PDB file of C-alpha atoms in Angstrom:
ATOM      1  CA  UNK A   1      30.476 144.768  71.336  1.00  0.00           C
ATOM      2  CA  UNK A   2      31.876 147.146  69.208  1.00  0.00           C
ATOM      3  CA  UNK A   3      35.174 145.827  68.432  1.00  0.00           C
ATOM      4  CA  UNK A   4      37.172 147.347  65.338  1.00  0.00           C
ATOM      5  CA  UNK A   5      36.778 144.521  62.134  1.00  0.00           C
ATOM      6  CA  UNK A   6      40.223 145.906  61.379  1.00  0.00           C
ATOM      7  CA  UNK A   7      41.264 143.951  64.261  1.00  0.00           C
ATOM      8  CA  UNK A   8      39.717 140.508  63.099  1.00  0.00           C
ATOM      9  CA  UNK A   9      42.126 137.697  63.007  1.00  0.00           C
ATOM     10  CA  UNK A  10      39.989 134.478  62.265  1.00  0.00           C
ATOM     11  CA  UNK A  11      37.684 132.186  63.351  1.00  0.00           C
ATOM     12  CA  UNK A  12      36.859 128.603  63.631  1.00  0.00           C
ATOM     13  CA  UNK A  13      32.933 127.803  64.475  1.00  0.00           C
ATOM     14  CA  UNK A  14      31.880 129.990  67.467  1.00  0.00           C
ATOM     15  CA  UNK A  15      35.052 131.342  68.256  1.00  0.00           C
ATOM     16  CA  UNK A  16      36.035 134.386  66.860  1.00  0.00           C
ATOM     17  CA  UNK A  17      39.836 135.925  67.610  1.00  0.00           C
ATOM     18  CA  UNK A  18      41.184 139.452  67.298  1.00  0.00           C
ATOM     19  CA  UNK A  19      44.282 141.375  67.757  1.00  0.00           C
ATOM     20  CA  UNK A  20      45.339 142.984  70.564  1.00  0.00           C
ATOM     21  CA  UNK A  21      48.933 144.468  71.064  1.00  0.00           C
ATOM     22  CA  UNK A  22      49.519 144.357  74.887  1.00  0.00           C
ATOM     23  CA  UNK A  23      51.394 140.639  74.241  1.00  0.00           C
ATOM     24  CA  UNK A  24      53.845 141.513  72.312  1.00  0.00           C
ATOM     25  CA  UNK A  25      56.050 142.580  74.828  1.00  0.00           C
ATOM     26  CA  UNK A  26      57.984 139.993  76.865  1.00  0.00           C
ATOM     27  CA  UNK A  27      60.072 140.965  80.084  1.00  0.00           C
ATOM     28  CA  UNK A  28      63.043 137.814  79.052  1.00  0.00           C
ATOM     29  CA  UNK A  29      64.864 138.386  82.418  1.00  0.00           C
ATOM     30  CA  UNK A  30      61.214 137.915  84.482  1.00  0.00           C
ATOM     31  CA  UNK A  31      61.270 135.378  87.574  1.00  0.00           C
ATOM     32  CA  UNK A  32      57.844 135.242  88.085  1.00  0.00           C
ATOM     33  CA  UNK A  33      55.345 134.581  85.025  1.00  0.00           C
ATOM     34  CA  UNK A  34      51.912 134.275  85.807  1.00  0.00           C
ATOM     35  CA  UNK A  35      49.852 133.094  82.582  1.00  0.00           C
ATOM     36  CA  UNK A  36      46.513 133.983  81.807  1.00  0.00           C
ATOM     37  CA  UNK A  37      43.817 132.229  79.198  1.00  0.00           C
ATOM     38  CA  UNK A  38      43.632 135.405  76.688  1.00  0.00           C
ATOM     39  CA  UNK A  39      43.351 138.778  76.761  1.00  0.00           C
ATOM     40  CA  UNK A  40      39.372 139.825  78.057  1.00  0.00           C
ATOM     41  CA  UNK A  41      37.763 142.831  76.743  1.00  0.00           C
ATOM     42  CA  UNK A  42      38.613 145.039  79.274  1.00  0.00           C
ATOM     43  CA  UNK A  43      42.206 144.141  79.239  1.00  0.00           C
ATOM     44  CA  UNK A  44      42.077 144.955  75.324  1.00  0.00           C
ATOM     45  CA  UNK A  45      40.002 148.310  75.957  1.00  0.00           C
ATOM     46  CA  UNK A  46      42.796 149.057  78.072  1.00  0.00           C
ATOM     47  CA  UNK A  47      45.943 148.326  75.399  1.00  0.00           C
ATOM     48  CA  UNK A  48      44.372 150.216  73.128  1.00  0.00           C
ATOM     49  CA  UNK A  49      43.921 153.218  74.344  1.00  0.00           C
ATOM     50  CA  UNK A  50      47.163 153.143  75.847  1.00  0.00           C
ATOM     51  CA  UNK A  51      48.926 152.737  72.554  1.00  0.00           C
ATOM     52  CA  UNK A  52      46.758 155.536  71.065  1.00  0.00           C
ATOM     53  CA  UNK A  53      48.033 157.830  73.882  1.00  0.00           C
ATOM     54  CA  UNK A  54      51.405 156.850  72.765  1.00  0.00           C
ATOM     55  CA  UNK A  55      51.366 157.490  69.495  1.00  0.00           C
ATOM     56  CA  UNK A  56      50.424 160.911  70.294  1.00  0.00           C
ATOM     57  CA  UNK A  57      53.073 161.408  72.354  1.00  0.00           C
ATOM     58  CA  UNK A  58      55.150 159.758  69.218  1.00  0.00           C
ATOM     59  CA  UNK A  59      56.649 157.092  71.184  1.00  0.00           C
ATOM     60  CA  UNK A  60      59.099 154.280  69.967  1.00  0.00           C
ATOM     61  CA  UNK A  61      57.833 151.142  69.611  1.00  0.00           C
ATOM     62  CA  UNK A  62      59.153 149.171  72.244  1.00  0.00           C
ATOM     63  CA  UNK A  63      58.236 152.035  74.736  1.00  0.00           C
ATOM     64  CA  UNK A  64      54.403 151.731  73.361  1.00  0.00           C
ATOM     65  CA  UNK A  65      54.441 147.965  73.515  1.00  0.00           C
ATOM     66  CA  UNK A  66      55.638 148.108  77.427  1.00  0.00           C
ATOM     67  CA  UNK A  67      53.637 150.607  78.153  1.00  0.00           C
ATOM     68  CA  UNK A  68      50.052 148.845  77.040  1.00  0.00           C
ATOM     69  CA  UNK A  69      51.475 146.028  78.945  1.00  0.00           C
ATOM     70  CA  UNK A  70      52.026 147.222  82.230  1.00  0.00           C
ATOM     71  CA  UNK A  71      48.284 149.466  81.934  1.00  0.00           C
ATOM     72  CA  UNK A  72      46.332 146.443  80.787  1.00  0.00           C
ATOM     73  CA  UNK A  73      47.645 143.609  82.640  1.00  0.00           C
ATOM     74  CA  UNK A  74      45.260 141.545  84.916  1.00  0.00           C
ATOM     75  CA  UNK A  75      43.938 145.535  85.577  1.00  0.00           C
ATOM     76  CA  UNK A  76      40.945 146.092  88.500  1.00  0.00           C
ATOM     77  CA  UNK A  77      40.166 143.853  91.313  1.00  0.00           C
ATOM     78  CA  UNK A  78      41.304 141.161  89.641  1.00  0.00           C
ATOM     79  CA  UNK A  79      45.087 142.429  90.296  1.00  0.00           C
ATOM     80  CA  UNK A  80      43.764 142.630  93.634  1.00  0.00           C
ATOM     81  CA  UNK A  81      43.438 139.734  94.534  1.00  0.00           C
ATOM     82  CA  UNK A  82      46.052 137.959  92.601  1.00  0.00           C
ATOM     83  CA  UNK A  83      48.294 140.220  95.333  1.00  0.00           C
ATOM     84  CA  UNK A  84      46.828 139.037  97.947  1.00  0.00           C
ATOM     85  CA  UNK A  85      46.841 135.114  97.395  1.00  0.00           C
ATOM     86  CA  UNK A  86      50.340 135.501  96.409  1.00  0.00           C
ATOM     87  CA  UNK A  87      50.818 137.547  99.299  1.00  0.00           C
ATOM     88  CA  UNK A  88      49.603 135.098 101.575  1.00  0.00           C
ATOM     89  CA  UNK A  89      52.121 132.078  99.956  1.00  0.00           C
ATOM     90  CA  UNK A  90      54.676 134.895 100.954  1.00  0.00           C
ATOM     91  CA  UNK A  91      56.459 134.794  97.390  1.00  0.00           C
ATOM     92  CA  UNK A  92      57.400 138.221  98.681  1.00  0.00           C
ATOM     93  CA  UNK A  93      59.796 137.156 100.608  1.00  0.00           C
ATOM     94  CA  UNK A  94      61.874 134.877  98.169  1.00  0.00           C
ATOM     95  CA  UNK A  95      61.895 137.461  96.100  1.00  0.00           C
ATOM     96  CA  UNK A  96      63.119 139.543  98.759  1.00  0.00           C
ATOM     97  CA  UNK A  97      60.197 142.600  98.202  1.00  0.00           C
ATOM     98  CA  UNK A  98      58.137 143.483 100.633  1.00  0.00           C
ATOM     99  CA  UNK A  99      54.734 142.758  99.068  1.00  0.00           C
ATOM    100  CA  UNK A 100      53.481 141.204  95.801  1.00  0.00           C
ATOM    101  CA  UNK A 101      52.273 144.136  94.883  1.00  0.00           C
ATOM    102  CA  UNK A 102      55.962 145.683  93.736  1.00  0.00           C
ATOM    103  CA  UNK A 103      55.884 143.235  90.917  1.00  0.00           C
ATOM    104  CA  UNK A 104      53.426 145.477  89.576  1.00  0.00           C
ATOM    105  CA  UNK A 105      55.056 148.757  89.817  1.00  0.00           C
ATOM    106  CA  UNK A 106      58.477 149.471  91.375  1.00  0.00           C
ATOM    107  CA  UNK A 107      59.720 145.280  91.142  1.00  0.00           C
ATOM    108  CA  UNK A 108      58.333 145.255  87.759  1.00  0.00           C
ATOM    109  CA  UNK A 109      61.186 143.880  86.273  1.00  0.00           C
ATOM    110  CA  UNK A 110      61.074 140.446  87.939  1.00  0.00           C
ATOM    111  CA  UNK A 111      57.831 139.975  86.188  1.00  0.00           C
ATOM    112  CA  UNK A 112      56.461 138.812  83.153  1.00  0.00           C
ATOM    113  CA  UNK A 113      52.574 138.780  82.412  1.00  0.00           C
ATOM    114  CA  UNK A 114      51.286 136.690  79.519  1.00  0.00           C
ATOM    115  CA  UNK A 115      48.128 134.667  78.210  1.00  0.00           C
ATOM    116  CA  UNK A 116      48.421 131.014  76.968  1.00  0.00           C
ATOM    117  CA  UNK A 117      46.998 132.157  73.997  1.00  0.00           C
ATOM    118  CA  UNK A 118      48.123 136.161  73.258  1.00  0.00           C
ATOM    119  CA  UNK A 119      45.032 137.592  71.398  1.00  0.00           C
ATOM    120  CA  UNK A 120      41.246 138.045  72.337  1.00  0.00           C
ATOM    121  CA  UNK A 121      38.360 135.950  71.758  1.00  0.00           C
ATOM    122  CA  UNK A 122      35.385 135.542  71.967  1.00  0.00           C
ATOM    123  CA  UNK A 123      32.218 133.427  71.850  1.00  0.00           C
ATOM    124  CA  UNK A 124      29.266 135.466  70.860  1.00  0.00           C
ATOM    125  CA  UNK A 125      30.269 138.760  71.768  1.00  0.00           C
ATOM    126  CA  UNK A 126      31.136 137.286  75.144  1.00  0.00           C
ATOM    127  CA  UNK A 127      35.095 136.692  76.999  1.00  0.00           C
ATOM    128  CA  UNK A 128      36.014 133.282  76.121  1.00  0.00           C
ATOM    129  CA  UNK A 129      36.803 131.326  79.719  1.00  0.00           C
ATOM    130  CA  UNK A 130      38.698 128.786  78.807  1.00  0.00           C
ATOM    131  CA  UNK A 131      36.149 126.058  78.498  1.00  0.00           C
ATOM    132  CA  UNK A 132      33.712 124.617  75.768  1.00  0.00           C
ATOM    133  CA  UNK A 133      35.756 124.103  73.760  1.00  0.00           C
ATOM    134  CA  UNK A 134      38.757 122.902  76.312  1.00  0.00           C
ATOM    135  CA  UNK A 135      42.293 124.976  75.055  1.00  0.00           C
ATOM    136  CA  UNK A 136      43.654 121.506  74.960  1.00  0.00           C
ATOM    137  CA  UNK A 137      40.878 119.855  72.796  1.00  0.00           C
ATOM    138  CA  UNK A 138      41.000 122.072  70.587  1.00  0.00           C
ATOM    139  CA  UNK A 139      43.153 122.214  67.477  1.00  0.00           C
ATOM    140  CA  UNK A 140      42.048 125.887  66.704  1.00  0.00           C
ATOM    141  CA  UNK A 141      43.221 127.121  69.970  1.00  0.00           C
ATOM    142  CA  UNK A 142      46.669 125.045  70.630  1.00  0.00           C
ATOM    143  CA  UNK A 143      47.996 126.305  67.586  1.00  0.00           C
ATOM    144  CA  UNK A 144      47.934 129.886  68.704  1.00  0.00           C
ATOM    145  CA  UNK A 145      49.454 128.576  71.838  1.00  0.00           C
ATOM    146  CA  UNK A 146      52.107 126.374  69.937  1.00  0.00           C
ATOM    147  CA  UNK A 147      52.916 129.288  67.589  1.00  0.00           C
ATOM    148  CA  UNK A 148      53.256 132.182  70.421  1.00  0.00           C
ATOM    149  CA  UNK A 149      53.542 130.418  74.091  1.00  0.00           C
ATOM    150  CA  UNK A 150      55.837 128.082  73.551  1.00  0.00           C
ATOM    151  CA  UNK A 151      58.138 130.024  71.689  1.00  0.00           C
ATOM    152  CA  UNK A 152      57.710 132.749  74.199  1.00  0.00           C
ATOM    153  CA  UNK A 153      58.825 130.398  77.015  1.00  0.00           C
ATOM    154  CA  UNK A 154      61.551 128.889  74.995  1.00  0.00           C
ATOM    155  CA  UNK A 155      62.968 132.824  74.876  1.00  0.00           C
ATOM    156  CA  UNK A 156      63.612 133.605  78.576  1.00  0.00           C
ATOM    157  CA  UNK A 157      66.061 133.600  79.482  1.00  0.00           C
ATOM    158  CA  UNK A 158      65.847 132.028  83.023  1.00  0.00           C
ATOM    159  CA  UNK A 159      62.833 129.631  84.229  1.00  0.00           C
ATOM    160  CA  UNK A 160      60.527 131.450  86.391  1.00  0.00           C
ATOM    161  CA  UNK A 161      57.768 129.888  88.233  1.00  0.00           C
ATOM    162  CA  UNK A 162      54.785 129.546  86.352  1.00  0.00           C
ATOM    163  CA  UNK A 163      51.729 130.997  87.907  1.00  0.00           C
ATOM    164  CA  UNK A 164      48.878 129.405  85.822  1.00  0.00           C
ATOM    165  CA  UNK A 165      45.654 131.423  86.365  1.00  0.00           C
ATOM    166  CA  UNK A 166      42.671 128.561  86.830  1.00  0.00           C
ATOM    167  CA  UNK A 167      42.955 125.047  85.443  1.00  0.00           C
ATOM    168  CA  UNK A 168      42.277 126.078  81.706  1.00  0.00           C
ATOM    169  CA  UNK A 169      45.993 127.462  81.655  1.00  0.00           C
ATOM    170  CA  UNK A 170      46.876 124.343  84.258  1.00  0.00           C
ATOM    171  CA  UNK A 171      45.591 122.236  81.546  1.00  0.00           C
ATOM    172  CA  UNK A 172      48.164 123.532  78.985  1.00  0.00           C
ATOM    173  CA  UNK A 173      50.926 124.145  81.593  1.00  0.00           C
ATOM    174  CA  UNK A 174      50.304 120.065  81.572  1.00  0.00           C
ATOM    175  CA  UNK A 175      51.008 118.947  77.728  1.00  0.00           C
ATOM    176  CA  UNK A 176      53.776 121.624  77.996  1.00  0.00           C
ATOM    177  CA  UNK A 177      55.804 119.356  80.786  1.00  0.00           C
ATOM    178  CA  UNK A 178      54.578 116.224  78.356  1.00  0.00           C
ATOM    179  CA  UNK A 179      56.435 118.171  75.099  1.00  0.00           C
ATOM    180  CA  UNK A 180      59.465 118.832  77.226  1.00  0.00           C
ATOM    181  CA  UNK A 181      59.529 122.765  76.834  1.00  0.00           C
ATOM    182  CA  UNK A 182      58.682 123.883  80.583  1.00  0.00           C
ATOM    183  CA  UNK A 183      59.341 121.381  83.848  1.00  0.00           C
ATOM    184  CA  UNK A 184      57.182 120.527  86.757  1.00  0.00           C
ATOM    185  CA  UNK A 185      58.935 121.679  89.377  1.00  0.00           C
ATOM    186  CA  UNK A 186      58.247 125.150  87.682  1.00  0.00           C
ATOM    187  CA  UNK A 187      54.818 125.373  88.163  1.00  0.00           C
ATOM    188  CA  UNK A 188      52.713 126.388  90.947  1.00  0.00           C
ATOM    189  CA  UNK A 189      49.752 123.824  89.734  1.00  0.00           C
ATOM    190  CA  UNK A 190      46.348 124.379  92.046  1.00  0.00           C
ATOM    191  CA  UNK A 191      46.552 128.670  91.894  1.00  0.00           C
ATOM    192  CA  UNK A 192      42.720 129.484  91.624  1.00  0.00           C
ATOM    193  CA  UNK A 193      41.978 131.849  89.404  1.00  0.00           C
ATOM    194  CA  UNK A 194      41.510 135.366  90.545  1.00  0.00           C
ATOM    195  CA  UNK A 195      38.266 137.029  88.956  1.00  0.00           C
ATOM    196  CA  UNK A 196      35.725 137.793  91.084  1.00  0.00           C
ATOM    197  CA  UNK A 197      33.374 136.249  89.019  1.00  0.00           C
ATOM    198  CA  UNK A 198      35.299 132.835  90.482  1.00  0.00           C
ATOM    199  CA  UNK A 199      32.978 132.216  93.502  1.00  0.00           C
ATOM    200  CA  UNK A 200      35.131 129.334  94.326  1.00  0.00           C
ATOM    201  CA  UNK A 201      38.190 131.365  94.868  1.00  0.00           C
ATOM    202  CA  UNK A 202      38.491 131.307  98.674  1.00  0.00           C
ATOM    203  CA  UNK A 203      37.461 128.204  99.087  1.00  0.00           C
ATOM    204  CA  UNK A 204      39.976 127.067  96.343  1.00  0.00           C
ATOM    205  CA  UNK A 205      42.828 128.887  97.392  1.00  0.00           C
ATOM    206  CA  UNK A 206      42.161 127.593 100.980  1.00  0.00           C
ATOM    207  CA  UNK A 207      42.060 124.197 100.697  1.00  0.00           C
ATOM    208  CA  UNK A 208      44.997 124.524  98.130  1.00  0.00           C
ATOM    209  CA  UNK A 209      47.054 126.826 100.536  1.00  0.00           C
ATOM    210  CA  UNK A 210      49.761 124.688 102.176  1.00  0.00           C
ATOM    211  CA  UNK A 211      50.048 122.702  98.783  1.00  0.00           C
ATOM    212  CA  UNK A 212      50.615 125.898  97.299  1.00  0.00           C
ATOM    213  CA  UNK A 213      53.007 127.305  99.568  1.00  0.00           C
ATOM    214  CA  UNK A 214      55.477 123.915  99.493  1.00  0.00           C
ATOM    215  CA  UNK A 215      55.425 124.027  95.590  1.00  0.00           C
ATOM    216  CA  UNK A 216      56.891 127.752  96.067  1.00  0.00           C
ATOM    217  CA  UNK A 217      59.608 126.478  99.048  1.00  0.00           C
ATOM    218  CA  UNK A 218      60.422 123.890  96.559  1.00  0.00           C
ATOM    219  CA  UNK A 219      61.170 126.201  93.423  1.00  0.00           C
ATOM    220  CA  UNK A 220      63.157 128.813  95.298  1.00  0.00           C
ATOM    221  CA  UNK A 221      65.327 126.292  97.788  1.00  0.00           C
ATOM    222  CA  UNK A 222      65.508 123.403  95.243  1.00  0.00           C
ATOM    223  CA  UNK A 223      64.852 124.012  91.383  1.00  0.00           C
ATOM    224  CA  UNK A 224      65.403 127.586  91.261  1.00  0.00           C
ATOM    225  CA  UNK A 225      69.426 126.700  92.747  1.00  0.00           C
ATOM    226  CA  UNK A 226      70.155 124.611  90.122  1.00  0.00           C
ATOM    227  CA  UNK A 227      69.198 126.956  86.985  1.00  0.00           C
TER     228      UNK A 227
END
């Protein structure tokens, strides 16, 4: 992998993290925020080039920093089928859209797309998945996620549900509730993550589906009222 030194950040054994600009944005009024583990190569490939097209086109800054957001996030099938398991908990209709998919393109605005930790990294040239080390067991990695999640959270300005993508981002949802700076009832814990590469994603999402679906009832009819 190719990727720019210019971009290096640090590293701490295996792990090695770079910039990437497509989380500096941050949709404050959002209702729905659905968290990944960290930007993947693709997703960076992406926010880069759309920033470069920008700057051609002599942008401002916060038009450029939208921009690579809404081209890079959760981009191919991986979109796709994030739509359709929300879909199918019909969070459509409390939002009062007619599909999931508006959040990416004419809804946009009641959504905010973010990574528990906001830069890339990886582990020998590979995406890092969340796992060996754990986020949560490792020092290294919570303190990018103490420095930029939290404080991201703490500035919205409402408390959307939190759609954690896999249990790596579950995991730090978790010590989150613990430190006080997001509640439970937020949190739509048990959302399989939606790569392809997850072969356990129907089966997941299945036997998770009516758990699922009361956790969103709850938000919108109980918490979501008393904001």
């Amino acid at each position: 992998m190719n990727y720019c030194i210019r971009f290096f950040l640090e590293s701490a054994g295996a792990l090695h993290v770079f910039y990437a600009p497509h989380n500096e944005y941050i949709n404050r009024k959002a209702k729905i925020l659905i968290v990944g583990i960290c930007p993947g190569w693709t997703q960076t490939e992406i926010a880069f080039r759309s920033v470069k097209e920008d700057l051609k086109r002599d942008l401002e800054l916060e038009g450029i920093i939208k921009n690579c957001k809404v081209a890079a996030r959760f981009a191919g099938s991986m979109r796709n089928n994030l739509i359709q398991m929300l879909d199918e908990l019909s969070l459509s209709k409390h939002l009062h859209i007619e599909t999931t998919k508006d959040l990416f393109d004419a809804d946009c605005e009641l959504l905010h797309t973010t990574s528990s930790i906001p830069y890339p990294i990886f582990i020998n040239g590979k995406n890092y998945t969340g796992h060996t080390p754990e986020i949560v067991d490792s020092a290294f990695l919570m303190k990018y996620v103490k420095a930029h999640f939290y404080r991201e959270i703490e500035n919205m300005e409402k408390k959307p549900l939190i759609i954690p993508l896999g249990k790596a981002v579950e995991d730090v949802l978790r010590v989150m509730v613990k430190d006080n700076v997001i509640c439970e009832e937020q949190c739509l814990f048990g959302f399989p993550h939606p790569s392809g590469a997850n072969g356990h994603r129907k089966e997941h999402f299945f036997n998770n589906k009516s758990k699922l679906e009361e956790e969103v009832n709850r938000y919108f009819e109980e918490y979501s009222n008393k904001i």
